[in-house]
Coordinates of C-alpha atoms in Angstrom, one line a residue:
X1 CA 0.0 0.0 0.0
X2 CA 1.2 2.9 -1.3
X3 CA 2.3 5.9 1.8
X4 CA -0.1 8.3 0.9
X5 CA -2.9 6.1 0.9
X6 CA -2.1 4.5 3.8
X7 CA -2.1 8.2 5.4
X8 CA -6.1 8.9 4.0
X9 CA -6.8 5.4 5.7
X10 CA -5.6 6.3 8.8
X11 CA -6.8 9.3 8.8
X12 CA -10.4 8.0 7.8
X13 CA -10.5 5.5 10.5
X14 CA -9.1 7.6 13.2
X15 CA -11.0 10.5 12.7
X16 CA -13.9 8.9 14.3
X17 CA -12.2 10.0 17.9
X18 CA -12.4 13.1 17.9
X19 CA -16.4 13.2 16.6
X20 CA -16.7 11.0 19.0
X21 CA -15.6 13.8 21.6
X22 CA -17.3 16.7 20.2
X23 CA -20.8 14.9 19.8
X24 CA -20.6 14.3 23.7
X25 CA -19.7 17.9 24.0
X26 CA -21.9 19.3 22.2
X27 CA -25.2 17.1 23.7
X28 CA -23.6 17.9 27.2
X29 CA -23.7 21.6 26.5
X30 CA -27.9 21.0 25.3
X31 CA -28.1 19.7 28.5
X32 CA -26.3 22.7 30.7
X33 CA -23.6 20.1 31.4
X34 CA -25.6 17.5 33.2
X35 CA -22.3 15.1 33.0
X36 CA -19.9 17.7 33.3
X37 CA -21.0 19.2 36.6
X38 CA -19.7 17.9 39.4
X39 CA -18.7 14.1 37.3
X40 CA -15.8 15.0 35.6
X41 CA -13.9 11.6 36.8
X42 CA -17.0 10.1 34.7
X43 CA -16.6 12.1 31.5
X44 CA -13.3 10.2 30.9
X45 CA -14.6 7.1 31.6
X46 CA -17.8 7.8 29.3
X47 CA -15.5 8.8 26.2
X48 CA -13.6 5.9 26.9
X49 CA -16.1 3.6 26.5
X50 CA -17.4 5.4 23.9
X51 CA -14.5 5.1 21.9
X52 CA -14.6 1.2 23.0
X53 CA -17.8 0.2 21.8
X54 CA -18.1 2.7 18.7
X55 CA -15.0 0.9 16.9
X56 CA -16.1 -2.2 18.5
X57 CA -19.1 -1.6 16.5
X58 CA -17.7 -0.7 13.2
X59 CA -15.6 -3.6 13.3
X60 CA -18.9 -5.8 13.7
X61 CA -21.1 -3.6 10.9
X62 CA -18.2 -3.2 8.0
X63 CA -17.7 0.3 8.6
X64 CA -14.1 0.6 8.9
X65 CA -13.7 -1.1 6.0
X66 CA -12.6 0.9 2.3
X67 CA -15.8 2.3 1.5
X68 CA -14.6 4.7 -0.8
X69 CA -16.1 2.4 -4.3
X70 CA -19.9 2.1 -2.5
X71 CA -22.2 4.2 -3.0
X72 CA -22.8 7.3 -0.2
X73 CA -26.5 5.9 0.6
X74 CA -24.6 2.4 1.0
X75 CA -22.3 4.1 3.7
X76 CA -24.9 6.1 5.5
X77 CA -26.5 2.1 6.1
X78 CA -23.2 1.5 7.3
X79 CA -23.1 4.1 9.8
X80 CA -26.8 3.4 10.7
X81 CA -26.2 -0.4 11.5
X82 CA -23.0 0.8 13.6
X83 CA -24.9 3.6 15.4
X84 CA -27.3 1.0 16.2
X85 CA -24.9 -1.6 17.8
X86 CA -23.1 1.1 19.1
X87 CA -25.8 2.4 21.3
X88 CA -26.9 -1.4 22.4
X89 CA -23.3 -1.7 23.5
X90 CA -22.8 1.3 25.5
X91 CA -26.2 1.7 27.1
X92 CA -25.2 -1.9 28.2
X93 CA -22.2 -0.7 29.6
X94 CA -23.6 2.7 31.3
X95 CA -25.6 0.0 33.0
X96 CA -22.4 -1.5 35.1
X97 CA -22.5 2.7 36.5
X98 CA -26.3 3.2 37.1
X99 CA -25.4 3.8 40.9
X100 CA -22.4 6.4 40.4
X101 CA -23.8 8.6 37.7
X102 CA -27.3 10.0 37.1
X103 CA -27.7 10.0 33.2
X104 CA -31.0 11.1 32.2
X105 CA -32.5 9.9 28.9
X106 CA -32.5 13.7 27.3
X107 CA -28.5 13.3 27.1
X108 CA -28.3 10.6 25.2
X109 CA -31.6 11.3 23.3
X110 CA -29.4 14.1 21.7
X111 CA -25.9 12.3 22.0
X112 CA -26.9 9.3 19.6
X113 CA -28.8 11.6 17.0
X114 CA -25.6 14.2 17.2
X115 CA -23.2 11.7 16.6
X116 CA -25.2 10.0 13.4
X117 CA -25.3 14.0 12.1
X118 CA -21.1 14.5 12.4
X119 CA -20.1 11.3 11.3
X120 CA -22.4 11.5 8.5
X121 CA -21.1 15.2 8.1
X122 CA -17.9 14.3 7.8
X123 CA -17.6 10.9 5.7
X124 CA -19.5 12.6 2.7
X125 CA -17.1 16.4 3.0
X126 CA -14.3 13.7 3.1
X127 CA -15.7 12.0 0.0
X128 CA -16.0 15.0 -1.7
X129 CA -12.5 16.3 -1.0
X130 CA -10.9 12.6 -2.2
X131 CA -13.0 12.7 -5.3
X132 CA -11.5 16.0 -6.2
X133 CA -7.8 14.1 -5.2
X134 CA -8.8 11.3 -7.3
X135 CA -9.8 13.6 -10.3
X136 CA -6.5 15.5 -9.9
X137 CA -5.0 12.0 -10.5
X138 CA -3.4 11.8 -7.1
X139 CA -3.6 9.3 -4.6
X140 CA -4.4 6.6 -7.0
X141 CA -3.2 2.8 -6.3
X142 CA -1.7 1.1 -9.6
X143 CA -3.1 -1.6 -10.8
X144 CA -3.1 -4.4 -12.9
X145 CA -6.1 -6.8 -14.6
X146 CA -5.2 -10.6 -15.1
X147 CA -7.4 -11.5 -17.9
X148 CA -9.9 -9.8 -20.7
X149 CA -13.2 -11.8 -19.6
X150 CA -16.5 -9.6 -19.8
X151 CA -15.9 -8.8 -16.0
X152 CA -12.5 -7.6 -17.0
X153 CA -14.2 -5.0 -19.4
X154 CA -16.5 -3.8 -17.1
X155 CA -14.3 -3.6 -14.0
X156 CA -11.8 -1.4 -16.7
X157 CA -14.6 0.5 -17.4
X158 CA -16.4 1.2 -14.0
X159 CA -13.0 2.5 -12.5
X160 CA -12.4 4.9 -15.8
X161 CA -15.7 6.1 -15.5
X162 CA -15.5 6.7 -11.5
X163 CA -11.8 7.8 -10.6
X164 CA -12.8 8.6 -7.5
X165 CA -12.7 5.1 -6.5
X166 CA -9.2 5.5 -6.8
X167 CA -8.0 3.1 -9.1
X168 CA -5.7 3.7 -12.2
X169 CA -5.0 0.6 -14.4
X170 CA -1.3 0.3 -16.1
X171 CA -2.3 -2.6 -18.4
X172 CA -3.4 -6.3 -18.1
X173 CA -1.8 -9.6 -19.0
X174 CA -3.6 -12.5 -21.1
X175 CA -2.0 -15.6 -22.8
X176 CA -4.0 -13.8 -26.4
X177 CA -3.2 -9.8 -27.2
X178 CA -6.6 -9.2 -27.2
X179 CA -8.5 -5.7 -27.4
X180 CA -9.7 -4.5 -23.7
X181 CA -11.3 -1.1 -23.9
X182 CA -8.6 1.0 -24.5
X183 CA -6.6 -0.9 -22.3
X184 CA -2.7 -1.5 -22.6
X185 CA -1.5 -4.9 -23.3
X186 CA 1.2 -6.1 -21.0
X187 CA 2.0 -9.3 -21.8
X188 CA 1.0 -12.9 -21.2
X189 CA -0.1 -14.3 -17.7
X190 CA 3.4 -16.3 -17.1
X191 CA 4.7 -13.0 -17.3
X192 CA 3.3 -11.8 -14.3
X193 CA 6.7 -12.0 -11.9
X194 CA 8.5 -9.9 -14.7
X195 CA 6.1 -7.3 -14.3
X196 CA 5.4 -7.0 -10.7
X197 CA 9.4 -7.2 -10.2
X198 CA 9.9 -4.2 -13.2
X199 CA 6.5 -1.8 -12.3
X200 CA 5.0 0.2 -9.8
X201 CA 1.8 -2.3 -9.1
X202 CA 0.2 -2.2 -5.5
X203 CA -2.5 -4.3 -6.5
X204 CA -3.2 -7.2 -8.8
X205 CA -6.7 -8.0 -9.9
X206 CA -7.5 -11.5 -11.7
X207 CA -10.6 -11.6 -13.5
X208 CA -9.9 -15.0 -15.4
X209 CA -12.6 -17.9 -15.9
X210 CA -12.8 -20.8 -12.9
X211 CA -11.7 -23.1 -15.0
X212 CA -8.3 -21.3 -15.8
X213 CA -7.5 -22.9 -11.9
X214 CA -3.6 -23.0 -12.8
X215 CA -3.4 -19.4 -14.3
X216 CA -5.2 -18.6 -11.4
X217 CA -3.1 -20.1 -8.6
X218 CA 0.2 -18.6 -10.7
X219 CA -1.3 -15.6 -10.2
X220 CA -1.9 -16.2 -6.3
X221 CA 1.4 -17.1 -5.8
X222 CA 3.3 -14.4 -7.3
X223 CA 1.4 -11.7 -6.0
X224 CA 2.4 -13.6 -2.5
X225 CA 6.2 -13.5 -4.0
X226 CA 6.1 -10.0 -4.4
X227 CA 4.1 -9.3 -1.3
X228 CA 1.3 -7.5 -3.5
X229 CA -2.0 -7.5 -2.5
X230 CA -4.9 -9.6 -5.0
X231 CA -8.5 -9.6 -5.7
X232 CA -10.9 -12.0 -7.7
X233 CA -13.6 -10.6 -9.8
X234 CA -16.0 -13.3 -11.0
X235 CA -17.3 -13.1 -14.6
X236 CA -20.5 -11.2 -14.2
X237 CA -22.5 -14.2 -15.7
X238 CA -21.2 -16.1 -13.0
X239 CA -23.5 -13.9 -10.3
X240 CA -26.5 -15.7 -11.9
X241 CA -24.6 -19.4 -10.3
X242 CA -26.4 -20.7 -7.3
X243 CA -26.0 -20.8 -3.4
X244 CA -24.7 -23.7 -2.2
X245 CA -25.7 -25.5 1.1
X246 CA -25.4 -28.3 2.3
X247 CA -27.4 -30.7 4.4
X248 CA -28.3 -34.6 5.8
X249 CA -31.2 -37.0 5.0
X250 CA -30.3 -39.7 7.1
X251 CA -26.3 -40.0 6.5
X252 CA -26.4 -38.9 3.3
X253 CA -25.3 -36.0 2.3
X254 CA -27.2 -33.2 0.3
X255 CA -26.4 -30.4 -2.0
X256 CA -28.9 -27.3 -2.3
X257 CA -28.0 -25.9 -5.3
X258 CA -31.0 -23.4 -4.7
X259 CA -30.8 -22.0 -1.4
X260 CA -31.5 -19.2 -1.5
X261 CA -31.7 -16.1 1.8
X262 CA -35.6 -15.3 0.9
X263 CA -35.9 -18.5 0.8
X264 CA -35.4 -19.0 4.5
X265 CA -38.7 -18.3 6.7
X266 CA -37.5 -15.8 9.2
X267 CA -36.3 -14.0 5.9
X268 CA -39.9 -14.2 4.4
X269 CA -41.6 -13.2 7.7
X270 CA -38.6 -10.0 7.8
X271 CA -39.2 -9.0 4.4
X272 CA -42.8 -9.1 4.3
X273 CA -43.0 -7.6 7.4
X274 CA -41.0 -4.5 6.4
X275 CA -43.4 -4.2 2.6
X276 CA -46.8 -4.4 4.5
X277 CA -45.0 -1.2 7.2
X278 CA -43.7 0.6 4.1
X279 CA -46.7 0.5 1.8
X280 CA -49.0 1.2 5.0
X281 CA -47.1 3.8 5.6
X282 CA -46.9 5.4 2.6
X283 CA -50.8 5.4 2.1
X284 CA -50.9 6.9 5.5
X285 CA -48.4 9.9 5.4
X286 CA -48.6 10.3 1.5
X287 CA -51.2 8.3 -0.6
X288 CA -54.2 9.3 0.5
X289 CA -53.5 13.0 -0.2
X290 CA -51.1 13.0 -3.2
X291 CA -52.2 10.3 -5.5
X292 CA -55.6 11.8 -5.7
X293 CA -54.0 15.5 -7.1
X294 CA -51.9 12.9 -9.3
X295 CA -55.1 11.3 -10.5
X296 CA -56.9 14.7 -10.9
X297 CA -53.9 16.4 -13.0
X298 CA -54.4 13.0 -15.2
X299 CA -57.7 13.7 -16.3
X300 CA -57.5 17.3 -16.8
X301 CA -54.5 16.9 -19.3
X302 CA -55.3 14.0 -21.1
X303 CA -58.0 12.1 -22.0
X304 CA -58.2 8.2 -21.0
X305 CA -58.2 6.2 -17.6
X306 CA -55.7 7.3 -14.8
X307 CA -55.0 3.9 -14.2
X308 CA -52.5 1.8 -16.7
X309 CA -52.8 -2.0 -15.6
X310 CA -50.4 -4.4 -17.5
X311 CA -49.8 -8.0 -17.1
X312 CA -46.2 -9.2 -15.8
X313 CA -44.2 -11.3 -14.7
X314 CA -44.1 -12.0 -10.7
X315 CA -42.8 -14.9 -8.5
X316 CA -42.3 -18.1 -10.0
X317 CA -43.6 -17.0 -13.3
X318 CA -47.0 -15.9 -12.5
X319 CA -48.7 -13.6 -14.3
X320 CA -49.5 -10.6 -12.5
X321 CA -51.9 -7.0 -13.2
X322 CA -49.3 -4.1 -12.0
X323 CA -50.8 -1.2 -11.9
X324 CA -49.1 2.2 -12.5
X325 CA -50.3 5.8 -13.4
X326 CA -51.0 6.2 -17.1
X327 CA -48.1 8.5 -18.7
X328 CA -49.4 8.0 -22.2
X329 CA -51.9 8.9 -24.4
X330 CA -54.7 6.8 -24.5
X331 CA -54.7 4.5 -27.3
X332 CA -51.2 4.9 -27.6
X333 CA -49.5 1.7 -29.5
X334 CA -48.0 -1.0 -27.5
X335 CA -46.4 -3.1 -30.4
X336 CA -44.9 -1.8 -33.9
X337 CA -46.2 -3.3 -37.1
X338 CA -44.3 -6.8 -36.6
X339 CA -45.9 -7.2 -33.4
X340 CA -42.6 -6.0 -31.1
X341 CA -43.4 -4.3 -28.1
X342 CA -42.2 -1.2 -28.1
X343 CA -40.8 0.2 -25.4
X344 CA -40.5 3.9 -24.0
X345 CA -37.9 5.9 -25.4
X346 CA -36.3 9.3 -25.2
X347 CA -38.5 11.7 -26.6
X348 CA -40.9 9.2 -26.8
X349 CA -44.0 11.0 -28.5
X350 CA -46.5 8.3 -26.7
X351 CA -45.7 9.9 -23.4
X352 CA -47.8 12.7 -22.1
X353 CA -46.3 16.1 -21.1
X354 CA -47.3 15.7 -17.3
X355 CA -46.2 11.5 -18.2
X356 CA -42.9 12.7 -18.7
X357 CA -42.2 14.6 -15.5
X358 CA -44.2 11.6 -13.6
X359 CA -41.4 8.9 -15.1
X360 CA -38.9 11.6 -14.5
X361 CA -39.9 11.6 -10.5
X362 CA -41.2 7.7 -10.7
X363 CA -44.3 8.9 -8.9
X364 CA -45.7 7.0 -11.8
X365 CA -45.0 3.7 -9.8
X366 CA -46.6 4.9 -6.9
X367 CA -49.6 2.8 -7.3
X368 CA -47.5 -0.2 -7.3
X369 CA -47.5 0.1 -3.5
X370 CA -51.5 -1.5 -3.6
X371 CA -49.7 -4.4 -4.9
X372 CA -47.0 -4.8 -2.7
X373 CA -49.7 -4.5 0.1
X374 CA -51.7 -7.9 -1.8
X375 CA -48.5 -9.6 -1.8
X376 CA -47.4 -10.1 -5.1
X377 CA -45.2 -7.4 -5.3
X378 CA -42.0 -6.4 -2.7
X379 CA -40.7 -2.8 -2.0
X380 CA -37.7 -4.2 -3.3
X381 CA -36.3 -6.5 -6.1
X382 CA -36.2 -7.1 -9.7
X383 CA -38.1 -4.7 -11.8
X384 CA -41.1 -7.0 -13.3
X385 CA -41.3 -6.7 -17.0
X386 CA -44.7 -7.4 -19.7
X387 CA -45.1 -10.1 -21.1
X388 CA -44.1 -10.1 -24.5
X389 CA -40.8 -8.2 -23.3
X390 CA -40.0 -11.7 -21.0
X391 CA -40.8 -13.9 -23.9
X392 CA -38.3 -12.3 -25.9
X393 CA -35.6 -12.3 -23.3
X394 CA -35.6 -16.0 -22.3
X395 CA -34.0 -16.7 -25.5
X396 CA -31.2 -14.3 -25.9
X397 CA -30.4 -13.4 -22.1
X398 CA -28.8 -16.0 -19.7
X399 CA -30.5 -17.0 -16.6
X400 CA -33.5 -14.6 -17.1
X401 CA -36.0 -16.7 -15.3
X402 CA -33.3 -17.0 -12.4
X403 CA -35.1 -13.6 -11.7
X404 CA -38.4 -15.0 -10.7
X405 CA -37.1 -16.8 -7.7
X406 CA -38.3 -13.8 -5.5
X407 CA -40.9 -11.4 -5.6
X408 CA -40.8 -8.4 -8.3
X409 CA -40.1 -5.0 -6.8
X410 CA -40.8 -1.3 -7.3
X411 CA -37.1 -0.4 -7.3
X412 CA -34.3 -2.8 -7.4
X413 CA -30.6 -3.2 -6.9
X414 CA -30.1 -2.8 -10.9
X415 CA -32.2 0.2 -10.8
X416 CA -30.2 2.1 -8.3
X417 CA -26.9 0.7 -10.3
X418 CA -28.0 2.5 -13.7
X419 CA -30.0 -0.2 -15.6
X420 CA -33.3 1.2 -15.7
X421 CA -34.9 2.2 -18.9
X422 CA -35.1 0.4 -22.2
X423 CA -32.9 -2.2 -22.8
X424 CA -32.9 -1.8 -27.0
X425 CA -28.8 -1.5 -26.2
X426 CA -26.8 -5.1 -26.4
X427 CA -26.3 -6.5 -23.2
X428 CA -28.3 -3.8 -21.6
X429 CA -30.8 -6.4 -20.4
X430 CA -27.9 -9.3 -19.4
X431 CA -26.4 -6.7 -17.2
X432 CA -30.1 -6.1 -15.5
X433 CA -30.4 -9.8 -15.1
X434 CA -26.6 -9.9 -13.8
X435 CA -27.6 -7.2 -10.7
X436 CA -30.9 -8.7 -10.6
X437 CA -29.6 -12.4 -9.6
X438 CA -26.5 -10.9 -7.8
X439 CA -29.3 -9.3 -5.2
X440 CA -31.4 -12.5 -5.0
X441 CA -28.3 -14.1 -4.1
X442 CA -27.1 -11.5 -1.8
X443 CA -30.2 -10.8 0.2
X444 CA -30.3 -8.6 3.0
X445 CA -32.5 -6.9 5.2
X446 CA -29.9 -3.8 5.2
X447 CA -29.3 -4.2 1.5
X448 CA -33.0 -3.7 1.0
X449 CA -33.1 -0.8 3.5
X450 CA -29.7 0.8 1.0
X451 CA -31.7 0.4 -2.0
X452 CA -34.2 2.1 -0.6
X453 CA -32.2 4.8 0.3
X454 CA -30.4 5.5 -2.6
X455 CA -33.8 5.3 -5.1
X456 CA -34.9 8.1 -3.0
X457 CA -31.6 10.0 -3.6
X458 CA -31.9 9.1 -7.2
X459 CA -35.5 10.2 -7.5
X460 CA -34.2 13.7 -5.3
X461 CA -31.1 14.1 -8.2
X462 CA -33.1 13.2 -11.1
X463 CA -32.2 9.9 -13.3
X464 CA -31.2 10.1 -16.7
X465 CA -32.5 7.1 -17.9
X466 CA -36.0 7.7 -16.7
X467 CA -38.2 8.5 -19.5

């Protein structure tokens, strides 16, 4: 690791301390200096297991990890799940001091909230400043890719596009000089000790098929040589392979090669829990006032039904009415003249002036939440699609009905990664299906909670690919 970056992650992980301090500070002073007065012994002891339990916590919830390539609305889950855990801990501990101290419940009723406010604060002003380091072209770990699969493409891609992730490739190596992107060629893969002995590399990344086990384990062992650190990036069509588990009938044992995490019933009870809270919810604070000024603004602009209902594709293939806001004209053409469904487009001339600022928003999905509430639709998951548009991906997208393992969603993890729109573009719908199946596999309750959170920043920023 290269001196400078090993200074910014030290200085990311450390900084912590010191918020930690001044959120105490600052609730004490809200408080006229409840702890302060007349406990100053205890105000050590507080910030020292403070400081305890909060990186305690992050250790537990991933947050002192190298969060620099997620997403900001994926890091404010992490610091959610760690303020969470970091509470439980050291309300636990306060306990141990219940007869030394009076600590009333205003104090940390401002102390928890404070320190979710700074730390948030801070991480994103400190993302912002390294982006501008990483756009400068400073601070940037050299790298290089082992292989030219289609994961090898993208992951060349994804940190050109994004050089705030801090990556800058020098070339890759592959047993064929083939074209990657733009990329230079270094050489073949048995060529790998000559170049990590001759070039600046702090980091190795193998993107090379499983069955390539001996390039592989070349790799491995000269990045262990060289004392250079190594990653694995599976070939994107590999996120569509299944969980594995294993279990007994009798002696004999069994291999799950669908298990899946919503498969599991304190999953299903979790999940379906949170979609009948959210939708609930959401007809509570917001439906039952907004959609009807939605509905009204419909029929004084265009002529036709409010309503669009269109028959998809739910869990385990069956057929489903989803029901949306209608954002075209009535009448408007669903198939061209060799029976293709047509899908919406830029400048689409189907959609309705007050359609296009409802797909801009997606407040035309709103009434999706009626069928999450019946069941056959989640908060979360992959987008469902009509009919014929499903009929003509099984053949020419791998894995598609892999997607219909769980419940459709109103937003999704591809849809909060970029893939939402039409697919006319090739691969554009493999590389739906590819985040699709990589979130059935994946499952979490706190990945469902991040998706949530960053549709909500999307639909706040605007998304270009909403029309």
């Amino acid at each position: 690791m290269t001196r400078p970056y090993f200074l910014y992650n030290g200085f990311r992980y450390l900084i912590d301390t010191p918020l930690l301090i001044l959120s105490f500070w600052i609730a004490d002073y809200l408080t006229a200096g409840q702890i302060h007065s007349g406990q100053e012994s205890f105000v050590y002891i507080f910030l020292l297991l403070s400081i305890i339990a909060w990186y305690s916590a992050a250790q537990i919830s991933g947050l002192s990890r190298d969060l620099r390539s997620n997403k900001f609305a994926e890091e404010i889950i992490y610091v959610l799940v760690t303020l969470i855990i970091f509470a439980i801990t050291l309300t636990s501990c306060l306990f141990f001091f219940r007869n030394k101290i009076e600590l009333s419940n205003k104090f940390l009723l401002l102390y928890f909230p404070i320190l979710f406010t700074s730390v948030l604060s801070f991480k994103y002003l400190f993302r912002k400043y390294l982006h501008s380091i990483f756009y400068s072209g400073r601070l940037q770990e050299q790298i290089i890719l082992v292989g030219s699969t289609p994961a090898a493409k993208d992951f060349y891609d994804t940190i050109n596009l994004h050089t705030y992730y801090g990556y800058k490739c020098i070339g890759f190596l592959d047993d064929e000089n083939t074209k990657l992107n733009g990329c230079k060629y270094l050489g073949k893969i048995s060529d790998i000790n000559k170049i990590l002995a001759e070039s600046p590399v702090d980091e190795v990344i193998i993107a090379l098929p499983n069955a390539q086990h001996q390039h592989i384990s070349t790799c491995i062992e000269a990045c262990d040589f060289h004392a250079k650190r190594v990653r694995m990036i599976p070939d994107l069509y590999l996120y569509a392979a299944s969980n594995i588990s294993i279990n007994t009938i009798g002696l004999l044992p069994v291999i799950n090669f669908r298990s899946l995490p919503q498969d599991r019933l304190p999953n299903k009870l979790l999940k379906r829990s949170f979609d009948v809270l959210f939708s609930t919810l959401f007809f509570i604070l917001i439906g039952w006032w907004f959609m009807p000024i939605i509905a009204l603004l419909i029929k004084l602009t265009s002529k036709g039904p409010v309503f669009f209902k269109q028959e998809r594709w739910g869990l385990n293939n069956k057929k489903i009415i989803c029901y949306k806001f209608r954002t075209m004209y009535s009448g408007s053409p669903e198939t061209d003249t060799n029976g293709n469904f047509l899908q919406a487009t830029k400048n689409d001339q189907r959609v309705t002036p007050l359609g296009k600022i409802l797909r801009a928003w997606n407040i035309d999905e709103l009434p999706q939440f009626w069928n999450v509430f019946k069941g056959n639709m989640s908060v979360v998951g992959p987008r469902p699609h009509v009919t014929p548009l499903n009929i003509s991906s099984i053949q020419n997208v791998d894995r598609y009905m892999l997607r219909h393992l769980v419940k459709p969603g109103i937003t999704g993890y591809a849809q909060v990664n970029g893939c939402r729109g039409e697919t006319s573009a090739p691969g554009s719908m493999q590389r739906r299906v590819n985040y699709d199946l990589y979130y059935i596999h994946s499952w979490t309750f706190w990945m469902d909670c991040q998706i949530v959170l960053q549709t909500i920043i999307l639909t706040i920023k605007g998304d270009q690919n909403a029309y």
